[in-house]
Amino acid sequence: MKPETLAIHSGNLFKASTNDVTSPINLSTTFLRNEEGGYSGGHIYSRVSNPNRSNLEKTLADLEHGEEACAFSSGNTAGMSLFQALKPGSHIIAPDDMYWGFKKQLMSIFASTLEFDFVDLTNLESLESFIKDNTALIWIETPSNPLLKVTDISAISAIAKKHNLVMACDSTFASPCLQNPIDLGADIVMHSSTKYIGGHSDVLGGILITAKIDDLWEAIRNIQQIGGAVPSPFDCFLLLRSIKTLPYRMRGHSENGMALAIFLEQHQQVEAVYYPGLVSHPQHEIAKKQMSSFGGMMSILVKGGAQEARKVVNTVKIFAQATSLGGVESLIEHRASVEGPDTKTPQNLIRISVGLEHIDDLIEDINQALS
Ligand SMILES: *Cc1c(COP(=O)(O)O)cnc(C)c1O
């Protein structure tokens, strides 16, 4: 089935006795045993599994063409669970512009148990020189945050396979509707479901989807169930409700994103626009090959420095000045000041999450703020 159909129908594994058309919210933390001591309802205790989480995991596994999914209470926990599942002493290759929350995680929580190198993954030649005997994982993120760099998923997965390494892809900026890394050879796909999957800036969550069930996946499942950083049944219900409109929302985000990027690229006050849909984007050809459209995330460099960039984010009226992304409302932020003093993000960079408002209103708003 196509994504639009899967998004609506995959997550209806459990039907209530009242014949509801959609699954109800099951808040029970524990489930009845039968006379033989078994669990005929398929669930034991809601940290281990519950109907709403199973619905959510099934839907995301289907949308990403994977075998199974594990849902977590945040995107950061999803990534952390994969890092935790690696053998201590393992080496990870990750992008130099890795999502800063993960970079921080590796450098603080995993500083003494894992080794890592942050490398430019758009340079395939140099990648192999970083592979060591204890390398276990190549982590990619595409498009990346906040520079919207695009990494060639098939090319990296071929290198990972050649060296017997796991390849995982943070696909948050693309959502399961714009690219499917498992089809291109990824072993594991990660999303912050706080972003496009949730889509309404009102629920936190993370997801891992696996291409196959193997020892690493069993370890991740164990961390999910025994560690217990799981989303509540209500969070799962909200995410599943959101997913039903995800394919259509992504069309709107992509359409608005493309139009705004084209407008900004020719604006006198704008020095550069980073958007994978633009022909001027350095990896546009790779983006075209692996994405069906280009989403609503972009960064721009305004002429001037931090002061000029801050003026723009303070002058817009429709865009909300806030971090995060992927919601129906457009967000704008001066990224360097969020990331702190040791950031490499340019001081005149503004990150934009284009929402689903009318494009004419968005263009008028940003135009008055830039002028
Ligand atoms: C937000 C984000 C995360 C972390 O997800 P949380 O839900 O905030 O924990 C990871 N990767 C990317 C690309 C993100 O944008």
CSV table of C-alpha atoms and ligand atoms in Angstrom, one decimal:
chain,number,residue,atom,x,y,z
A,1,MET,CA,0.0,0.0,0.0
A,2,LYS,CA,1.0,3.6,-0.5
A,3,PRO,CA,2.0,5.9,2.4
A,4,GLU,CA,-1.4,7.8,2.4
A,5,THR,CA,-3.2,4.5,3.0
A,6,LEU,CA,-0.7,3.0,5.5
A,7,ALA,CA,-0.7,6.3,7.5
A,8,ILE,CA,-4.5,5.9,8.0
A,9,HIS,CA,-4.9,2.1,8.3
A,10,SER,CA,-1.7,0.5,9.7
A,11,GLY,CA,-2.3,1.5,13.3
A,12,ASN,CA,-5.5,-0.3,13.9
A,13,LEU,CA,-4.2,-3.5,15.4
A,14,PHE,CA,-6.6,-3.6,18.4
A,15,LYS,CA,-10.3,-3.1,18.1
A,16,ALA,CA,-12.5,-2.3,21.1
A,17,SER,CA,-15.5,-4.5,21.7
A,18,THR,CA,-17.6,-1.4,20.9
A,19,ASN,CA,-16.4,-1.7,17.2
A,20,ASP,CA,-14.7,1.7,17.2
A,21,VAL,CA,-13.4,2.8,13.8
A,22,THR,CA,-10.2,4.1,15.4
A,23,SER,CA,-8.3,2.5,18.4
A,24,PRO,CA,-9.2,3.9,21.8
A,25,ILE,CA,-6.6,5.1,24.3
A,26,ASN,CA,-5.8,2.2,26.6
A,27,LEU,CA,-4.6,3.7,29.9
A,28,SER,CA,-4.4,0.5,31.8
A,29,THR,CA,-0.9,-0.2,33.1
A,30,THR,CA,-1.5,-3.9,33.6
A,31,PHE,CA,-3.4,-6.7,31.7
A,32,LEU,CA,-5.5,-9.7,32.9
A,33,ARG,CA,-4.0,-13.2,32.9
A,34,ASN,CA,-6.1,-16.2,32.0
A,35,GLU,CA,-6.5,-19.4,34.0
A,36,GLU,CA,-3.3,-20.9,32.6
A,37,GLY,CA,-1.4,-17.8,33.5
A,38,GLY,CA,-1.0,-16.6,29.9
A,39,TYR,CA,-1.9,-13.2,28.5
A,40,SER,CA,-4.5,-13.7,25.8
A,41,GLY,CA,-4.7,-9.9,25.1
A,42,GLY,CA,-1.1,-9.9,24.0
A,43,HIS,CA,0.1,-7.5,26.7
A,44,ILE,CA,1.5,-8.0,30.2
A,45,TYR,CA,2.5,-4.6,31.6
A,46,SER,CA,2.4,-1.2,29.8
A,47,ARG,CA,6.2,-0.4,30.1
A,48,VAL,CA,6.9,-3.6,28.2
A,49,SER,CA,4.2,-3.1,25.6
A,50,ASN,CA,0.7,-1.6,25.3
A,51,PRO,CA,-1.9,-1.4,22.5
A,52,ASN,CA,-1.3,2.3,21.6
A,53,ARG,CA,2.4,1.9,21.4
A,54,SER,CA,2.1,-1.3,19.3
A,55,ASN,CA,-0.2,0.6,16.9
A,56,LEU,CA,2.3,3.4,16.7
A,57,GLU,CA,5.3,1.1,16.2
A,58,LYS,CA,3.5,-0.9,13.5
A,59,THR,CA,2.5,2.2,11.6
A,60,LEU,CA,6.0,3.6,11.6
A,61,ALA,CA,7.6,0.3,10.7
A,62,ASP,CA,5.3,0.1,7.7
A,63,LEU,CA,5.8,3.7,6.6
A,64,GLU,CA,9.6,3.2,6.7
A,65,HIS,CA,9.5,-0.2,5.0
A,66,GLY,CA,11.2,-1.8,8.1
A,67,GLU,CA,10.6,-4.9,10.1
A,68,GLU,CA,9.9,-3.5,13.5
A,69,ALA,CA,10.0,-0.2,15.4
A,70,CYS,CA,10.7,0.9,19.0
A,71,ALA,CA,9.0,4.0,20.3
A,72,PHE,CA,10.7,6.2,22.9
A,73,SER,CA,9.8,9.2,25.1
A,74,SER,CA,12.0,11.5,23.0
A,75,GLY,CA,14.2,11.6,19.9
A,76,ASN,CA,17.2,11.9,22.2
A,77,THR,CA,16.3,8.7,24.0
A,78,ALA,CA,15.8,6.9,20.7
A,79,GLY,CA,19.4,7.7,19.7
A,80,MET,CA,20.8,7.1,23.1
A,81,SER,CA,19.2,3.6,23.2
A,82,LEU,CA,21.2,2.7,20.0
A,83,PHE,CA,24.4,4.1,21.5
A,84,GLN,CA,23.7,2.1,24.7
A,85,ALA,CA,23.2,-1.1,22.8
A,86,LEU,CA,26.7,-1.0,21.3
A,87,LYS,CA,29.5,-2.9,23.0
A,88,PRO,CA,31.5,-0.7,25.4
A,89,GLY,CA,34.6,0.5,23.6
A,90,SER,CA,32.9,0.6,20.2
A,91,HIS,CA,33.8,3.4,17.8
A,92,ILE,CA,31.2,5.5,16.1
A,93,ILE,CA,31.6,7.6,13.0
A,94,ALA,CA,29.1,10.5,13.1
A,95,PRO,CA,28.7,13.7,11.0
A,96,ASP,CA,30.7,16.8,11.9
A,97,ASP,CA,27.3,18.7,12.0
A,98,MET,CA,25.5,16.0,13.9
A,99,TYR,CA,22.3,17.2,15.7
A,100,TRP,CA,23.9,19.0,18.7
A,101,GLY,CA,21.9,17.1,21.3
A,102,PHE,CA,23.4,13.8,20.1
A,103,LYS,CA,26.9,15.3,19.9
A,104,LYS,CA,26.5,16.5,23.4
A,105,GLN,CA,25.2,13.1,24.5
A,106,LEU,CA,28.3,11.3,23.0
A,107,MET,CA,30.7,13.8,24.5
A,108,SER,CA,29.2,13.7,28.0
A,109,ILE,CA,27.3,10.5,28.7
A,110,PHE,CA,29.3,8.3,26.5
A,111,ALA,CA,32.7,10.0,26.8
A,112,SER,CA,34.3,7.1,28.8
A,113,THR,CA,32.4,4.2,27.2
A,114,LEU,CA,32.4,4.9,23.5
A,115,GLU,CA,34.9,6.4,21.0
A,116,PHE,CA,33.7,8.7,18.2
A,117,ASP,CA,34.9,10.8,15.3
A,118,PHE,CA,32.8,13.6,13.8
A,119,VAL,CA,33.6,13.7,10.1
A,120,ASP,CA,32.4,15.4,6.9
A,121,LEU,CA,30.2,12.7,5.5
A,122,THR,CA,29.7,14.5,2.2
A,123,ASN,CA,33.4,13.5,1.5
A,124,LEU,CA,33.2,9.8,0.8
A,125,GLU,CA,36.9,9.4,0.0
A,126,SER,CA,38.0,10.4,3.5
A,127,LEU,CA,35.2,8.4,5.3
A,128,GLU,CA,37.0,5.0,4.9
A,129,SER,CA,40.2,6.4,6.5
A,130,PHE,CA,38.3,6.8,9.8
A,131,ILE,CA,37.2,3.2,10.0
A,132,LYS,CA,39.0,1.3,12.8
A,133,ASP,CA,39.0,-2.2,14.1
A,134,ASN,CA,36.5,-1.3,16.8
A,135,THR,CA,34.2,0.8,14.5
A,136,ALA,CA,30.7,-0.5,15.0
A,137,LEU,CA,28.4,2.2,13.7
A,138,ILE,CA,28.2,4.9,11.0
A,139,TRP,CA,25.6,7.4,12.0
A,140,ILE,CA,24.3,9.8,9.3
A,141,GLU,CA,21.8,12.6,9.4
A,142,THR,CA,20.2,13.8,6.2
A,143,PRO,CA,19.2,16.5,5.6
A,144,SER,CA,21.4,17.8,8.4
A,145,ASN,CA,20.8,20.4,11.0
A,146,PRO,CA,21.2,23.4,10.6
A,147,LEU,CA,23.1,23.5,7.3
A,148,LEU,CA,20.8,21.1,5.4
A,149,LYS,CA,23.7,19.1,4.1
A,150,VAL,CA,22.6,16.0,2.2
A,151,THR,CA,24.4,12.7,2.7
A,152,ASP,CA,24.3,10.0,0.1
A,153,ILE,CA,22.5,7.2,1.9
A,154,SER,CA,23.2,4.4,-0.7
A,155,ALA,CA,26.9,5.3,-1.0
A,156,ILE,CA,27.4,5.4,2.8
A,157,SER,CA,25.5,2.2,3.3
A,158,ALA,CA,27.6,0.4,0.7
A,159,ILE,CA,30.7,1.5,2.6
A,160,ALA,CA,29.1,0.3,5.9
A,161,LYS,CA,28.3,-3.1,4.3
A,162,LYS,CA,31.8,-3.5,2.9
A,163,HIS,CA,33.2,-3.1,6.4
A,164,ASN,CA,30.4,-5.0,8.2
A,165,LEU,CA,29.2,-1.9,10.1
A,166,VAL,CA,25.8,-0.9,11.2
A,167,MET,CA,24.5,2.2,9.4
A,168,ALA,CA,21.8,4.3,11.1
A,169,CYS,CA,20.2,7.4,9.7
A,170,ASP,CA,18.6,10.3,11.6
A,171,SER,CA,15.9,11.1,9.1
A,172,THR,CA,14.0,13.6,11.2
A,173,PHE,CA,14.1,16.5,8.7
A,174,ALA,CA,12.7,14.2,5.9
A,175,SER,CA,10.0,12.4,7.9
A,176,PRO,CA,9.0,8.9,6.7
A,177,CYS,CA,7.2,10.5,3.7
A,178,LEU,CA,10.1,12.2,1.8
A,179,GLN,CA,12.8,9.4,2.1
A,180,ASN,CA,13.0,5.8,3.2
A,181,PRO,CA,16.6,5.1,4.2
A,182,ILE,CA,16.0,1.3,4.7
A,183,ASP,CA,15.2,1.1,0.9
A,184,LEU,CA,18.7,2.6,0.3
A,185,GLY,CA,20.5,0.2,2.6
A,186,ALA,CA,20.3,1.7,6.1
A,187,ASP,CA,20.0,-0.8,9.0
A,188,ILE,CA,18.2,1.5,11.4
A,189,VAL,CA,16.2,4.7,10.9
A,190,MET,CA,15.7,7.3,13.7
A,191,HIS,CA,13.2,10.1,13.9
A,192,SER,CA,12.4,12.6,16.5
A,193,SER,CA,8.7,12.2,16.4
A,194,THR,CA,8.4,15.5,18.2
A,195,LYS,CA,8.9,17.1,14.8
A,196,TYR,CA,7.1,16.3,11.5
A,197,ILE,CA,5.6,13.0,12.8
A,198,GLY,CA,3.9,14.8,15.7
A,199,GLY,CA,3.5,17.9,13.5
A,200,HIS,CA,1.6,20.1,16.0
A,201,SER,CA,4.3,21.1,18.5
A,202,ASP,CA,2.4,19.3,21.3
A,203,VAL,CA,4.0,15.9,21.9
A,204,LEU,CA,7.6,14.7,22.5
A,205,GLY,CA,8.7,11.4,21.1
A,206,GLY,CA,11.3,9.4,19.3
A,207,ILE,CA,11.4,6.3,17.2
A,208,LEU,CA,13.9,3.7,15.9
A,209,ILE,CA,12.9,1.5,12.9
A,210,THR,CA,15.0,-1.6,12.0
A,211,ALA,CA,15.5,-3.2,8.6
A,212,LYS,CA,15.9,-6.6,10.3
A,213,ILE,CA,15.6,-8.2,13.7
A,214,ASP,CA,19.1,-9.2,14.9
A,215,ASP,CA,21.1,-9.1,18.1
A,216,LEU,CA,21.5,-5.4,18.0
A,217,TRP,CA,17.8,-4.9,17.7
A,218,GLU,CA,17.1,-7.3,20.5
A,219,ALA,CA,19.4,-5.2,22.7
A,220,ILE,CA,17.6,-2.0,21.7
A,221,ARG,CA,14.2,-3.6,22.5
A,222,ASN,CA,15.6,-4.7,25.9
A,223,ILE,CA,16.8,-1.2,26.6
A,224,GLN,CA,13.3,0.1,25.7
A,225,GLN,CA,11.4,-2.3,27.8
A,226,ILE,CA,13.8,-2.6,30.8
A,227,GLY,CA,15.1,1.0,30.6
A,228,GLY,CA,11.5,2.2,30.3
A,229,ALA,CA,11.9,5.5,28.5
A,230,VAL,CA,8.7,4.9,26.7
A,231,PRO,CA,5.9,7.3,25.5
A,232,SER,CA,2.6,7.2,27.3
A,233,PRO,CA,-0.5,5.6,25.7
A,234,PHE,CA,-1.8,9.2,25.2
A,235,ASP,CA,1.4,10.3,23.5
A,236,CYS,CA,1.2,7.3,21.2
A,237,PHE,CA,-2.5,8.1,20.4
A,238,LEU,CA,-1.6,11.7,19.6
A,239,LEU,CA,1.3,10.6,17.4
A,240,LEU,CA,-0.9,8.1,15.5
A,241,ARG,CA,-3.6,10.7,15.1
A,242,SER,CA,-1.0,13.1,13.6
A,243,ILE,CA,0.5,10.4,11.3
A,244,LYS,CA,-2.9,10.0,9.5
A,245,THR,CA,-2.3,13.5,7.9
A,246,LEU,CA,1.5,13.2,7.6
A,247,PRO,CA,1.7,12.5,3.9
A,248,TYR,CA,-0.5,15.5,3.1
A,249,ARG,CA,1.2,17.8,5.6
A,250,MET,CA,4.6,16.9,4.0
A,251,ARG,CA,3.2,18.0,0.6
A,252,GLY,CA,2.2,21.3,2.1
A,253,HIS,CA,5.6,21.8,3.9
A,254,SER,CA,7.5,20.9,0.7
A,255,GLU,CA,5.4,23.2,-1.5
A,256,ASN,CA,5.7,26.2,0.9
A,257,GLY,CA,9.4,25.3,1.6
A,258,MET,CA,10.3,25.4,-2.1
A,259,ALA,CA,8.4,28.7,-2.7
A,260,LEU,CA,10.0,30.4,0.2
A,261,ALA,CA,13.5,29.2,-0.7
A,262,ILE,CA,13.1,30.5,-4.2
A,263,PHE,CA,11.9,33.9,-2.9
A,264,LEU,CA,14.7,34.2,-0.3
A,265,GLU,CA,17.4,33.2,-2.8
A,266,GLN,CA,16.8,36.3,-4.9
A,267,HIS,CA,16.3,38.7,-1.9
A,268,GLN,CA,18.9,41.5,-1.6
A,269,GLN,CA,19.3,41.1,2.1
A,270,VAL,CA,20.0,37.3,1.9
A,271,GLU,CA,23.5,36.1,1.4
A,272,ALA,CA,22.8,32.4,1.0
A,273,VAL,CA,19.9,29.9,1.3
A,274,TYR,CA,20.5,26.3,2.3
A,275,TYR,CA,17.6,24.2,1.0
A,276,PRO,CA,18.1,20.8,-0.7
A,277,GLY,CA,15.4,21.6,-3.3
A,278,LEU,CA,17.3,24.5,-4.8
A,279,VAL,CA,19.5,23.8,-7.9
A,280,SER,CA,22.2,25.9,-6.1
A,281,HIS,CA,22.4,23.4,-3.2
A,282,PRO,CA,25.7,21.6,-3.4
A,283,GLN,CA,24.1,18.2,-3.0
A,284,HIS,CA,20.9,18.9,-4.9
A,285,GLU,CA,21.5,15.9,-7.3
A,286,ILE,CA,21.8,13.5,-4.3
A,287,ALA,CA,18.7,15.0,-2.7
A,288,LYS,CA,16.8,14.6,-6.0
A,289,LYS,CA,17.9,10.9,-6.1
A,290,GLN,CA,16.9,10.0,-2.6
A,291,MET,CA,14.1,12.3,-1.6
A,292,SER,CA,10.6,12.6,-3.2
A,293,SER,CA,10.4,16.3,-2.2
A,294,PHE,CA,12.4,18.6,0.0
A,295,GLY,CA,10.3,19.4,3.1
A,296,GLY,CA,10.0,22.7,5.0
A,297,MET,CA,13.4,23.1,6.7
A,298,MET,CA,15.9,25.7,5.5
A,299,SER,CA,18.6,28.0,6.8
A,300,ILE,CA,19.5,31.3,5.5
A,301,LEU,CA,22.5,33.6,6.0
A,302,VAL,CA,21.4,37.2,6.2
A,303,LYS,CA,23.7,40.0,5.1
A,304,GLY,CA,25.5,41.2,8.2
A,305,GLY,CA,26.1,39.4,11.5
A,306,ALA,CA,24.3,38.3,14.7
A,307,GLN,CA,22.7,41.7,15.1
A,308,GLU,CA,21.1,41.7,11.7
A,309,ALA,CA,20.0,38.1,12.1
A,310,ARG,CA,18.4,38.8,15.4
A,311,LYS,CA,16.6,41.8,14.0
A,312,VAL,CA,14.9,39.6,11.5
A,313,VAL,CA,13.7,37.0,14.0
A,314,ASN,CA,12.5,39.8,16.3
A,315,THR,CA,10.6,41.6,13.5
A,316,VAL,CA,8.6,38.7,12.0
A,317,LYS,CA,4.9,38.6,13.0
A,318,ILE,CA,3.6,35.2,11.8
A,319,PHE,CA,6.7,33.1,12.3
A,320,ALA,CA,7.1,32.3,15.9
A,321,GLN,CA,10.6,32.8,17.4
A,322,ALA,CA,11.2,29.4,18.9
A,323,THR,CA,13.4,26.3,18.6
A,324,SER,CA,12.1,22.9,17.2
A,325,LEU,CA,10.6,22.3,13.8
A,326,GLY,CA,8.0,20.3,11.8
A,327,GLY,CA,4.8,21.8,13.2
A,328,VAL,CA,2.0,23.3,11.3
A,329,GLU,CA,3.1,26.8,12.5
A,330,SER,CA,6.2,28.4,11.0
A,331,LEU,CA,9.1,28.8,13.4
A,332,ILE,CA,12.2,30.9,13.0
A,333,GLU,CA,15.3,31.0,15.2
A,334,HIS,CA,18.8,32.5,15.5
A,335,ARG,CA,20.6,29.1,15.7
A,336,ALA,CA,24.0,30.1,17.1
A,337,SER,CA,22.6,31.6,20.3
A,338,VAL,CA,20.6,28.4,21.0
A,339,GLU,CA,23.7,26.2,20.5
A,340,GLY,CA,25.9,28.2,22.9
A,341,PRO,CA,29.4,29.8,22.8
A,342,ASP,CA,31.3,26.8,21.3
A,343,THR,CA,29.0,26.5,18.2
A,344,LYS,CA,30.4,26.5,14.7
A,345,THR,CA,27.0,27.7,13.3
A,346,PRO,CA,27.5,31.1,11.5
A,347,GLN,CA,26.3,34.1,13.6
A,348,ASN,CA,24.2,35.4,10.7
A,349,LEU,CA,22.4,32.1,10.2
A,350,ILE,CA,18.6,31.9,10.7
A,351,ARG,CA,16.9,28.5,10.7
A,352,ILE,CA,13.3,28.4,9.4
A,353,SER,CA,10.7,25.6,9.8
A,354,VAL,CA,8.1,26.5,7.2
A,355,GLY,CA,4.7,25.7,8.4
A,356,LEU,CA,1.3,25.3,6.6
A,357,GLU,CA,0.1,28.9,6.6
A,358,HIS,CA,-0.6,30.4,3.2
A,359,ILE,CA,2.7,31.0,1.4
A,360,ASP,CA,1.7,34.6,0.4
A,361,ASP,CA,1.4,35.6,4.1
A,362,LEU,CA,4.7,33.9,5.0
A,363,ILE,CA,6.6,35.7,2.1
A,364,GLU,CA,5.0,39.1,3.0
A,365,ASP,CA,6.0,38.6,6.6
A,366,ILE,CA,9.6,37.7,6.1
A,367,ASN,CA,10.0,40.3,3.4
A,368,GLN,CA,9.0,43.1,5.8
A,369,ALA,CA,11.3,41.7,8.5
A,370,LEU,CA,14.3,41.6,6.1
A,371,SER,CA,13.6,45.1,4.7
B,1,LIG,C1,14.9,17.4,17.6
B,1,LIG,C2,15.9,16.5,17.0
B,1,LIG,C3,16.4,15.4,17.7
B,1,LIG,C4,16.1,15.1,19.1
B,1,LIG,O1,14.7,14.8,19.3
B,1,LIG,P1,13.9,15.2,20.7
B,1,LIG,O2,12.6,14.7,20.4
B,1,LIG,O3,14.0,16.7,20.9
B,1,LIG,O4,14.6,14.5,21.8
B,1,LIG,C5,17.3,14.5,17.0
B,1,LIG,N1,17.6,14.8,15.7
B,1,LIG,C6,17.2,15.8,15.0
B,1,LIG,C7,17.6,16.0,13.6
B,1,LIG,C8,16.3,16.7,15.6
B,1,LIG,O5,15.8,17.7,14.9
